[in-house]
Short mmCIF file of C-alpha atoms in Angstrom, two decimals:
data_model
loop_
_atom_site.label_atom_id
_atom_site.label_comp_id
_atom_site.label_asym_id
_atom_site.label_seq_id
_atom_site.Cartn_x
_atom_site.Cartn_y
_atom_site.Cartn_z
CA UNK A 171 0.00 0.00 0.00
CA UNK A 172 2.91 2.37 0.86
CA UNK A 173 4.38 1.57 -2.65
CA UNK A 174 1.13 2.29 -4.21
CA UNK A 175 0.79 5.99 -2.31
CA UNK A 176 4.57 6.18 -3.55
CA UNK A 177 3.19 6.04 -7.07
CA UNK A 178 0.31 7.83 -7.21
CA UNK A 179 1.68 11.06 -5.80
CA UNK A 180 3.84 11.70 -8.85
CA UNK A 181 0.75 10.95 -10.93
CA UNK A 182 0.23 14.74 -11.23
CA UNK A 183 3.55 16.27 -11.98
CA UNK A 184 3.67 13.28 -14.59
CA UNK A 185 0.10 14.12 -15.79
CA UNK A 186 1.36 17.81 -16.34
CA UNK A 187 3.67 16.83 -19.39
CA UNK A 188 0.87 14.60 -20.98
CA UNK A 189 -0.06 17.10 -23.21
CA UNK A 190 3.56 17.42 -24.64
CA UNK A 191 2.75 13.70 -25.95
CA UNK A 192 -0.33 14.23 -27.46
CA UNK A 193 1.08 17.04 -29.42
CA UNK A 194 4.17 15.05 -30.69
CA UNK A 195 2.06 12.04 -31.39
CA UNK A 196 -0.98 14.22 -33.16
CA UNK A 197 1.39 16.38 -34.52
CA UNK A 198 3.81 13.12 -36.09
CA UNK A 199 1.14 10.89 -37.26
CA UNK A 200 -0.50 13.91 -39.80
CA UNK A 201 3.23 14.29 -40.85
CA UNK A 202 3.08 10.39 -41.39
CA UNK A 203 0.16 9.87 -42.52
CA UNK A 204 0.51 12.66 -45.33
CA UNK A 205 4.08 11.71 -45.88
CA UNK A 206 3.24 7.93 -46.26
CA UNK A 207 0.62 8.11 -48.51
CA UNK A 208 2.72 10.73 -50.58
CA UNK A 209 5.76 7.74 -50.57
CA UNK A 210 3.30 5.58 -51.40
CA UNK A 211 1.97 6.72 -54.64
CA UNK A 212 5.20 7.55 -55.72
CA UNK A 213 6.34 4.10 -55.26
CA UNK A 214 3.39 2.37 -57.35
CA UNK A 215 4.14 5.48 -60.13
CA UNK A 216 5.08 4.69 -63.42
CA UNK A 217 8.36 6.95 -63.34
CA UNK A 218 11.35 5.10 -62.34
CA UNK A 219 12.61 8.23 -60.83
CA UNK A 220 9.96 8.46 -58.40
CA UNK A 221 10.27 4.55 -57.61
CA UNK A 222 13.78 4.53 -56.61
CA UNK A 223 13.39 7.90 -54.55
CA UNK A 224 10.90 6.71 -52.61
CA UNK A 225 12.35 3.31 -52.01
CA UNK A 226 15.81 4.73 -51.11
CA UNK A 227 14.56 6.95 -48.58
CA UNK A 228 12.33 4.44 -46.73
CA UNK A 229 15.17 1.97 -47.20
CA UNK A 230 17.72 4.74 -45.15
CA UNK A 231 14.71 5.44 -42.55
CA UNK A 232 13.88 1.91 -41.40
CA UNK A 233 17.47 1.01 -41.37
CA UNK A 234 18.96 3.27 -38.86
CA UNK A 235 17.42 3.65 -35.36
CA UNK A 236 14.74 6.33 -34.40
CA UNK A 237 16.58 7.38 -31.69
CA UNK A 238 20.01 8.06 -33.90
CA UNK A 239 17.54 10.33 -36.28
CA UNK A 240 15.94 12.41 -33.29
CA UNK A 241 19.79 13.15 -31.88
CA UNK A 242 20.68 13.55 -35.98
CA UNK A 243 17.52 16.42 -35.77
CA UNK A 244 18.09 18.15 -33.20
CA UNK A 245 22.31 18.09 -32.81
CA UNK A 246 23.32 17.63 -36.49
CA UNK A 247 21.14 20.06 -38.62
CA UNK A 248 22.23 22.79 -36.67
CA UNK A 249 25.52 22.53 -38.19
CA UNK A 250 23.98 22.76 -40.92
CA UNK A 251 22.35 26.49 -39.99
CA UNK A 252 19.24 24.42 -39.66
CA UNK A 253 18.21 25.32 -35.55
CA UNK A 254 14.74 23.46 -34.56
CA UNK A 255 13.42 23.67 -31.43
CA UNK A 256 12.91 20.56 -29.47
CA UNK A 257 9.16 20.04 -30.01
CA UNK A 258 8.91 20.13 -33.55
CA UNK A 259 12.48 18.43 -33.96
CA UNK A 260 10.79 15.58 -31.86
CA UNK A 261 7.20 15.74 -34.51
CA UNK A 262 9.68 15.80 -37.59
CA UNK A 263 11.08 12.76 -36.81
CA UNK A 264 8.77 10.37 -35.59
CA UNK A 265 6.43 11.74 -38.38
CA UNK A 266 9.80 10.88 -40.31
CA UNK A 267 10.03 7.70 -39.26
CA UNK A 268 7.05 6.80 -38.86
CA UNK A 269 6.11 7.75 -42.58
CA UNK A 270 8.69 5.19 -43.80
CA UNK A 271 6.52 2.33 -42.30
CA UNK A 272 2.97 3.75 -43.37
CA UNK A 273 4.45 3.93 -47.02
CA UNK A 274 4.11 0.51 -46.88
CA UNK A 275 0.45 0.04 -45.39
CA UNK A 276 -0.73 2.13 -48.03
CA UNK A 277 0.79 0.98 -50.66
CA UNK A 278 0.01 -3.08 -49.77
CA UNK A 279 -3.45 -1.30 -49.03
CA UNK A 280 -3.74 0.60 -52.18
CA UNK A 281 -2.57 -3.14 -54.31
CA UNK A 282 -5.43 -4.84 -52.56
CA UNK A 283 -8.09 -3.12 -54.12
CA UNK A 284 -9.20 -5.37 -57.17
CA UNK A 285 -7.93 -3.89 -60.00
CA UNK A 286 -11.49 -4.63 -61.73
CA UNK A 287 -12.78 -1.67 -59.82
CA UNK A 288 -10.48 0.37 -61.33
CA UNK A 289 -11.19 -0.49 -65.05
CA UNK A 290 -14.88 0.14 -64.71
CA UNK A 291 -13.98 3.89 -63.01
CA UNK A 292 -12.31 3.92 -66.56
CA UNK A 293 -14.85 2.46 -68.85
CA UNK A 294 -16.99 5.12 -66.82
CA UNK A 295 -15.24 8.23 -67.81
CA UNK A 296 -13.20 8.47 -64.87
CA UNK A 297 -9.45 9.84 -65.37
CA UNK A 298 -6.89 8.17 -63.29
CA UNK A 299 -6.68 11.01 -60.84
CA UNK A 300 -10.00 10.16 -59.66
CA UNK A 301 -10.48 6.91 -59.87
CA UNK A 302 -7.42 7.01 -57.54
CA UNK A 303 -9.61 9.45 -55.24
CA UNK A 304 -12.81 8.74 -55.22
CA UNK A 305 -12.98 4.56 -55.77
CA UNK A 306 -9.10 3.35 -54.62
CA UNK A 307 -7.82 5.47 -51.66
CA UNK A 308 -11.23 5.27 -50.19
CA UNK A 309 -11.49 1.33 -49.72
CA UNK A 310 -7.71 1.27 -49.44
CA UNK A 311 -8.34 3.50 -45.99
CA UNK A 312 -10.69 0.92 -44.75
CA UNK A 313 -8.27 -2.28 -45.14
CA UNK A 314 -5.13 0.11 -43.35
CA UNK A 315 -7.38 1.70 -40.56
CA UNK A 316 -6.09 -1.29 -38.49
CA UNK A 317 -2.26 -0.69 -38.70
CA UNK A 318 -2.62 2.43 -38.61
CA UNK A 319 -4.32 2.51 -35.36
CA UNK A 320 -1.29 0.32 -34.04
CA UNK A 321 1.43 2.72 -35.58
CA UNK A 322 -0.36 5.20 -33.72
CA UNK A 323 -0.45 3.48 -30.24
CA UNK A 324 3.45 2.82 -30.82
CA UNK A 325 4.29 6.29 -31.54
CA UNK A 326 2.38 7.64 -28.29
CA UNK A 327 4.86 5.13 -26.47
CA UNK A 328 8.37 6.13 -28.77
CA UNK A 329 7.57 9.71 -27.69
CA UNK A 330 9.68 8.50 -24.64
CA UNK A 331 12.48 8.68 -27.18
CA UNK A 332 11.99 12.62 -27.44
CA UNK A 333 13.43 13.15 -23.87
CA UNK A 334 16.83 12.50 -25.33
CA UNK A 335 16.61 15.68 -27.39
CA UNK A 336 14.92 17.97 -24.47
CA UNK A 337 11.48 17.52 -24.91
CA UNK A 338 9.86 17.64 -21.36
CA UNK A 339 7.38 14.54 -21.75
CA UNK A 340 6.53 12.43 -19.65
CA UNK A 341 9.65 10.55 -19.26
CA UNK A 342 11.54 13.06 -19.16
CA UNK A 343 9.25 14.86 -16.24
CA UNK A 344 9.95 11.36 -14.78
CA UNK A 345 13.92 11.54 -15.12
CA UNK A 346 13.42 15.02 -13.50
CA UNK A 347 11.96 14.12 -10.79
CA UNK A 348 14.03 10.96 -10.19
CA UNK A 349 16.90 13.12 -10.07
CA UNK A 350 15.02 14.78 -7.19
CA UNK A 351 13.93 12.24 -5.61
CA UNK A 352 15.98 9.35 -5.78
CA UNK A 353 12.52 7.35 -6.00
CA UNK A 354 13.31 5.22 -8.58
CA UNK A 355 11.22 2.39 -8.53
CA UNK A 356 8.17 4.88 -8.20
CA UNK A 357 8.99 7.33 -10.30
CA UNK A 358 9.42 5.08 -13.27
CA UNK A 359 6.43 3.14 -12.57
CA UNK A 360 3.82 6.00 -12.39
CA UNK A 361 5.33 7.03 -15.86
CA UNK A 362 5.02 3.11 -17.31
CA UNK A 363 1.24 3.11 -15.72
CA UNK A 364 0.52 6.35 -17.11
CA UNK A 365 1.50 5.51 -20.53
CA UNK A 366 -0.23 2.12 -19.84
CA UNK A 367 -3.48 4.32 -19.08
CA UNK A 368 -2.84 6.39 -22.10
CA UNK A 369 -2.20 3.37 -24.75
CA UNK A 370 -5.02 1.17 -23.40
CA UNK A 371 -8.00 3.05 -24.29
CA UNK A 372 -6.48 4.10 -27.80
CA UNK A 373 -6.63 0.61 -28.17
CA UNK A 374 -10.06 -0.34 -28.03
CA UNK A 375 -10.68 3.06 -29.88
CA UNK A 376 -8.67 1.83 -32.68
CA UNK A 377 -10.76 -1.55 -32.59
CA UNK A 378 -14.43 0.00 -32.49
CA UNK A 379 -13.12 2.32 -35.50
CA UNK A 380 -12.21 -0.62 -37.56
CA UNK A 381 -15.03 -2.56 -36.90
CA UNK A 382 -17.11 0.08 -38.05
CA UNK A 383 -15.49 1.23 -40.97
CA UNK A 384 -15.35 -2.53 -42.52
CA UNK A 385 -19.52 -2.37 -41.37
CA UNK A 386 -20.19 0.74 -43.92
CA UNK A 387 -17.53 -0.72 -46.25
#
């Protein structure tokens, strides 16, 4: 019970920097998410060009570490003369990163679609554009709700990552206070419940939303 009382008394300090996470992971997944899809088409494009560009940068991006690119971010570019604060340093590149693996979803999403549909948008009158639009992306969005749902859960926990670059999250409110406190035990398990609490629900969320969408599909 005293263990328990330990924990729950840094629940609000902890709670504080919660909405630091929910901007990084908002913020990062519509950098992904537009990113992704962008990566995506270009890597089902007829231009070679635009093939090998897309597959050479999610090549580099899933084959180094997320936590090299954040310190890369944030302590390289500004040699470079390129300064970012640590907030949207920490968006930029788990929306980066993150992008690089939602490439994917869409475009295994995008190939599922029966290419039948897609010849009778043509025989319609349709143009390519928007058959794309209006008949593809749209049932393509249904079959990658799912993983993106779990990309998005696994982002709200790598935003732990961000404290190495100075972002005052909720680990790194929890490394603060440790260094305090000398509570370590405590400290570090009111921030792994409180993520806990935060992934949980997001969880079923992602579930309900998926059910539904395949209903109305």
């Amino acid at each position: 019970m005293e263990f328990i009382d330990s924990v729950l008394k840094y629940f609000p300090d902890l709670l504080r920097a919660s909405p630091v996470v929910v901007q990084l992971a908002f913020g990062a997944m519509a950098l992904a998410l537009g990113l992704g899809l962008v990566l995506a088409l270009m890597r089902i494009s007829t231009s070679r060009a635009l093939r090998a560009a897309s597959v050479t940068f999610v090549e580099i991006i899933r084959g180094t570490p997320l936590l090299v690119q954040l310190v890369y971010i944030y302590f390289v570019l500004p040699a470079a003369g390129i300064d970012i604060n640590p907030l949207p340093a920490g968006i930029l590149g788990l929306g980066i990163n993150y992008a690089a693996y939602l490439s994917e979803v869409f475009r295994s999403a995008i190939l599922s679609v029966e290419h039948g549909q897609t010849e009778a948008a043509l025989s319609l009158g349709y143009t390519p554009s928007r058959t794309l639009w209006r008949i593809v992306l749209p049932q393509s969005f249904v079959v990658s709700l799912g993983p993106i749902g779990n990309y998005f859960i696994a982002m709200i926990k790598d935003t732990a990552l961000t404290s190495v670059i100075a972002v005052t999250e909720i680990l790194k409110t929890a490394n603060n206070i440790n260094s305090q406190t000398f509570d370590t035990t405590a400290v570090y398990t009111a921030a792994a419940t409180l993520y806990l609490l935060i992934s949980l629900p997001l969880a079923r969320v992602v579930v309900v939303m998926e059910r539904r969408a395949r209903i109305h599909e």
